[in-house]
Coordinates of C-alpha atoms in Angstrom, one line a residue:
M851 CA 22.0 -8.2 10.0
R852 CA 20.3 -7.0 6.7
H853 CA 18.0 -3.7 6.2
D854 CA 16.4 -3.4 2.9
E855 CA 16.8 0.4 3.7
S856 CA 14.0 1.3 1.0
N857 CA 11.5 3.5 1.7
R858 CA 12.6 3.4 5.3
P859 CA 9.9 4.9 7.2
H860 CA 10.4 8.0 9.6
L861 CA 9.8 5.8 13.3
G862 CA 9.4 9.1 15.4
T863 CA 6.1 9.2 13.8
S864 CA 3.3 8.2 15.8
K865 CA 0.3 8.9 13.7
R866 CA -0.2 8.4 9.2
S867 CA -2.8 10.6 7.6
D868 CA -5.7 9.4 7.0
S869 CA -5.1 10.6 3.3
R870 CA -3.1 7.9 2.4
L871 CA -6.3 5.9 2.3
Q872 CA -7.3 8.2 -0.8
G873 CA -6.9 6.8 -3.7
T874 CA -5.3 4.1 -2.8
D875 CA -5.9 1.7 -5.9
H876 CA -7.1 -2.3 -5.8
A877 CA -3.2 -3.5 -6.0
V878 CA -2.5 -2.8 -2.6
I879 CA -5.2 -2.8 0.0
A880 CA -5.9 -6.3 -2.1
P881 CA -6.6 -9.8 0.0
V882 CA -4.0 -11.9 1.6
S883 CA -5.4 -14.8 -1.0
E884 CA -4.4 -12.4 -4.3
R885 CA -1.5 -11.0 -2.6
L886 CA -0.2 -14.7 -2.4
R887 CA -1.5 -15.7 -6.3
R888 CA 0.3 -12.8 -7.7
F889 CA 3.8 -13.1 -6.1
G890 CA 3.7 -16.9 -6.4
I891 CA 4.0 -17.9 -3.3
R892 CA 2.5 -20.5 -1.0
A893 CA 2.9 -21.5 3.1
D894 CA 6.5 -23.0 4.6
K895 CA 5.1 -26.1 6.4
A896 CA 9.0 -26.5 7.8
L897 CA 8.5 -22.9 9.1
G898 CA 4.9 -22.8 10.7
Q899 CA 3.0 -20.8 8.3
H900 CA -0.3 -20.5 8.5
F901 CA -1.7 -17.2 7.3
L902 CA -4.5 -14.9 8.9
V903 CA -7.1 -14.1 6.3
S904 CA -9.8 -13.0 8.6
E905 CA -10.5 -9.3 8.1
G906 CA -13.1 -9.6 10.9
A907 CA -9.9 -11.2 13.5
V908 CA -7.3 -8.6 11.6
R909 CA -9.6 -5.9 12.8
R910 CA -10.0 -7.2 16.8
I911 CA -5.7 -7.4 16.7
T912 CA -5.3 -3.9 15.4
E913 CA -7.9 -2.0 18.1
S914 CA -5.8 -3.5 20.0
V915 CA -3.0 -1.4 20.2
A916 CA -4.7 1.9 18.5
D917 CA -3.7 3.6 22.1
M918 CA 0.2 2.0 20.7
A919 CA 2.7 4.6 19.1
G920 CA 5.4 2.1 18.1
I921 CA 5.1 -1.3 17.0
L922 CA 7.2 -4.0 16.5
E923 CA 5.8 -7.3 14.7
V924 CA 7.6 -10.1 14.7
G925 CA 7.1 -12.3 10.9
P926 CA 3.9 -9.4 8.7
G927 CA 4.5 -12.5 6.6
P928 CA 2.0 -11.4 3.0
G929 CA 0.9 -8.3 5.7
A930 CA -2.5 -9.1 7.0
I931 CA -1.8 -7.6 10.1
T932 CA 1.2 -5.4 9.4
L933 CA -1.2 -3.3 6.4
P934 CA -2.9 -1.8 8.7
L935 CA -1.0 -1.1 10.9
S936 CA 1.0 1.1 9.3
L937 CA -2.0 3.5 8.1
A938 CA -1.7 4.8 11.8
H939 CA 1.5 3.9 13.2
P940 CA 5.5 3.6 12.3
V941 CA 6.2 -0.7 12.2
L942 CA 8.6 -2.3 12.3
A943 CA 9.0 -5.6 11.4
I944 CA 11.2 -8.9 11.8
E945 CA 10.4 -12.0 9.1
L946 CA 12.6 -14.5 9.3
D947 CA 11.3 -15.6 4.8
E948 CA 13.0 -13.4 2.4
R949 CA 10.5 -14.8 -0.5
W950 CA 8.1 -12.2 0.7
R951 CA 10.6 -9.4 0.3
D952 CA 8.7 -8.4 -3.3
L953 CA 5.6 -8.4 -1.7
L954 CA 5.5 -6.6 1.2
A955 CA 8.3 -3.6 -0.4
H956 CA 5.2 -3.6 -2.5
Y957 CA 2.2 -4.3 0.0
C958 CA 3.6 -2.0 3.2
P959 CA 6.1 0.6 1.6
D960 CA 6.2 2.1 4.9
V961 CA 7.0 -0.8 6.5
E962 CA 11.0 -1.7 7.7
V963 CA 11.6 -5.4 7.5
I964 CA 14.3 -6.8 9.1
Y965 CA 15.7 -10.3 6.7
Q966 CA 16.7 -12.0 10.3
D967 CA 15.8 -14.4 12.9
A968 CA 13.3 -13.3 15.8
L969 CA 14.8 -15.5 18.5
Q970 CA 18.0 -13.9 17.2
A971 CA 17.4 -10.3 16.6
D972 CA 18.2 -7.6 19.3
L973 CA 14.6 -6.8 20.4
A974 CA 16.3 -4.6 22.2
T975 CA 17.3 -2.0 20.1
H976 CA 15.0 -1.9 17.8
L977 CA 12.4 -1.4 19.8
E978 CA 13.8 1.8 21.5
A979 CA 14.2 2.9 17.8
L980 CA 10.6 3.3 18.4
P981 CA 8.3 6.0 20.0
A982 CA 6.3 4.9 22.8
P983 CA 3.8 3.6 24.2
R984 CA 4.5 0.4 21.7
A985 CA 3.4 -2.6 20.8
I986 CA 4.8 -6.4 20.3
V987 CA 2.5 -7.9 17.8
S988 CA 3.0 -11.5 16.6
N989 CA 1.1 -14.4 14.8
M990 CA 3.5 -16.5 16.2
P991 CA 4.5 -20.3 14.7
Y992 CA 3.8 -22.9 16.3
N993 CA 6.9 -24.5 16.5
I994 CA 8.6 -21.4 17.7
T995 CA 5.8 -20.4 20.5
G996 CA 7.6 -21.7 23.7
P997 CA 11.3 -19.4 22.2
L998 CA 9.5 -16.8 21.2
L999 CA 6.6 -16.0 24.3
A1000 CA 10.8 -16.5 26.4
A1001 CA 12.3 -14.0 23.8
F1002 CA 9.3 -11.1 24.0
S1003 CA 8.6 -11.5 27.8
A1004 CA 12.3 -10.4 27.9
Q1005 CA 11.1 -7.1 26.9
A1006 CA 8.8 -6.2 29.4
G1007 CA 10.5 -3.2 30.7
R1008 CA 10.6 -1.4 27.2
V1009 CA 7.0 -2.5 26.2
E1010 CA 2.7 -1.7 27.5
R1011 CA 1.5 -4.5 25.5
L1012 CA 2.1 -7.6 23.9
V1013 CA -0.6 -9.2 21.4
L1014 CA -0.2 -12.9 20.1
M1015 CA -1.2 -15.5 18.6
M1016 CA -1.4 -19.2 19.3
Q1017 CA -2.3 -21.9 19.7
K1018 CA -5.3 -22.4 22.1
E1019 CA -3.8 -25.3 23.5
V1020 CA -1.2 -23.2 24.5
A1021 CA -3.3 -19.8 25.5
D1022 CA -5.8 -22.4 27.6
R1023 CA -2.5 -22.9 29.4
I1024 CA -1.6 -19.2 29.8
I1025 CA -4.1 -18.6 31.5
A1026 CA -4.8 -21.4 33.7
P1027 CA -5.9 -20.5 37.3
A1028 CA -4.9 -22.4 40.6
G1029 CA -6.7 -25.5 40.6
D1030 CA -7.1 -25.8 36.9
A1031 CA -5.1 -29.2 35.6
K1032 CA -3.7 -27.0 32.7
R1033 CA -2.1 -24.5 35.8
G1034 CA 1.7 -25.0 35.0
A1035 CA 5.2 -23.1 34.9
L1036 CA 3.8 -20.9 32.3
S1037 CA 0.9 -19.8 33.7
V1038 CA 2.8 -19.2 36.6
V1039 CA 5.2 -17.3 35.4
M1040 CA 2.6 -15.5 32.4
Q1041 CA 0.6 -14.5 34.9
A1042 CA 3.4 -12.5 37.3
Q1043 CA 4.9 -11.0 35.4
F1044 CA 2.1 -9.8 32.8
A1045 CA -2.4 -9.5 32.9
V1046 CA -4.1 -11.7 30.5
K1047 CA -6.9 -10.7 28.5
W1048 CA -7.9 -13.3 26.1
Q1049 CA -8.7 -11.6 22.7
Q1050 CA -10.4 -13.8 20.7
T1051 CA -10.6 -17.4 19.8
V1052 CA -9.7 -18.0 16.0
P1053 CA -10.5 -20.8 13.7
P1054 CA -8.6 -23.0 11.6
G1055 CA -10.8 -20.9 9.1
A1056 CA -10.0 -17.5 9.2
F1057 CA -5.6 -19.3 8.1
A1058 CA -4.6 -20.0 4.9
P1059 CA -3.5 -23.0 4.6
P1060 CA -5.9 -23.8 7.3
P1061 CA -4.0 -25.6 10.9
K1062 CA -5.8 -28.5 12.5
V1063 CA -6.1 -27.0 15.6
Q1064 CA -7.9 -23.5 17.2
S1065 CA -6.2 -20.5 17.6
A1066 CA -6.9 -17.4 20.4
V1067 CA -5.2 -14.3 20.7
L1068 CA -4.1 -13.1 24.1
E1069 CA -3.0 -8.9 25.3
F1070 CA -0.5 -9.3 27.9
T1071 CA 0.4 -5.7 29.6
P1072 CA 3.3 -5.9 31.9
R1073 CA 2.9 -5.5 35.7
A1074 CA 5.8 -7.1 37.1
V1075 CA 9.7 -7.1 37.2
L1076 CA 10.2 -10.7 38.2
P1077 CA 13.3 -11.1 40.4
A1078 CA 16.4 -12.7 39.3
G1079 CA 15.8 -17.3 40.0
W1080 CA 11.5 -16.6 40.0
A1081 CA 11.0 -18.6 36.7
E1082 CA 14.1 -21.0 37.4
F1083 CA 11.4 -21.2 41.2
V1084 CA 8.7 -22.1 39.7
H1085 CA 9.7 -24.3 37.0
A1086 CA 11.2 -26.5 39.5
S1087 CA 8.0 -26.3 41.2
F1088 CA 5.8 -28.4 38.7
R1089 CA 9.8 -30.8 37.6
Q1090 CA 6.4 -33.4 38.6
P1091 CA 3.6 -31.7 37.8
R1092 CA 1.4 -34.4 39.8
K1093 CA 4.0 -35.1 42.4
T1094 CA 3.5 -32.7 44.9
L1095 CA 5.2 -30.0 45.9
A1096 CA 7.8 -30.7 48.8
N1097 CA 8.0 -33.3 46.5
N1098 CA 9.1 -31.2 43.9
L1099 CA 11.7 -29.3 45.8
R1100 CA 12.7 -31.0 47.8
E1101 CA 16.6 -30.3 47.2
R1102 CA 14.9 -26.6 48.9
G1103 CA 13.8 -27.4 51.7
G1104 CA 10.8 -29.7 50.6
A1105 CA 8.4 -30.5 53.6
A1106 CA 9.9 -27.8 55.7
L1107 CA 9.8 -25.4 52.4
I1108 CA 6.1 -25.8 53.2
D1109 CA 4.9 -25.7 55.8
S1110 CA 6.7 -23.0 56.8
A1111 CA 4.5 -21.2 54.7
G1112 CA 2.0 -22.0 55.7
L1113 CA 1.2 -24.3 53.3
A1114 CA -0.9 -28.2 53.2
A1115 CA 1.6 -30.9 52.6
S1116 CA 0.0 -32.4 50.2
I1117 CA -0.3 -29.8 48.1
R1118 CA 0.6 -29.9 44.7
P1119 CA 1.8 -26.7 42.9
H1120 CA -1.3 -26.1 40.2
Q1121 CA -3.2 -25.5 42.5
L1122 CA -1.1 -22.2 44.8
T1123 CA -2.4 -18.9 44.8
E1124 CA -0.6 -15.7 42.8
A1125 CA -0.1 -15.1 46.5
E1126 CA 0.6 -18.5 47.9
W1127 CA 3.1 -18.6 45.0
Q1128 CA 4.5 -14.5 46.7
T1129 CA 4.9 -16.8 50.1
L1130 CA 6.6 -19.7 49.9
W1131 CA 9.6 -17.6 47.1
S1132 CA 9.5 -15.3 49.9
H1133 CA 10.2 -18.3 52.1
S1134 CA 12.7 -20.3 50.7
K1135 CA 14.5 -16.7 50.6
A1136 CA 14.7 -16.3 53.9
N1137 CA 15.9 -20.6 54.5

């Protein structure tokens, strides 16, 4: 693990003085497009990079963590979100792309940046270095959204909020209610673990380069610790989403389990409410 030790912030400080904004030259508050031009950096398609350039979208993200004391940002890129966050909070960032070293050191000198694959990082240790309450903020690359969601969810006991940008299609699936055809294992597991709030829809034009799809920002507030085996049980239930629940769970009791939980024999997994999932889980453990 490599750390940028220069200008390392004192992570125990929960607020920055507004005096930092006074006399700040244009270079420090330059828009993202100017930062990229100055340092000659372009998006790396292989890393799924799309840089957020909408000031309005950035403002809503930063305002949503205004009550937090410490921020872990994953994938700061050119620092569009990083800089405004660092004016009010201690920020620790994890970035895979080392091309950002000079740019981030210039525009975000108070931020410690760890250049490492976030999926290999010790998120627990990094979070515990920050003052509480803590939040994770990330404009997640589309190509690793699933693994990052799993990694962030595993830190639910150490954070008070997750604020995550993702492809709108994924966000739609996460918030899908019972009965919605888009509802899947991801919906059930995330809604059981977190209170999920739709913060904003972000159009392609808010990014450089613009992606081909819309994006969305969701806020996740931890609400429950999932019991061991719960997520695996839900995923097994959705093994063939359009099949009946009894069919998908035939190796775990099948029709008898469904009947014992008071559910219709023909019910499909996307139709269950959260309460029905809890009942089904309880009966599966009793059998």
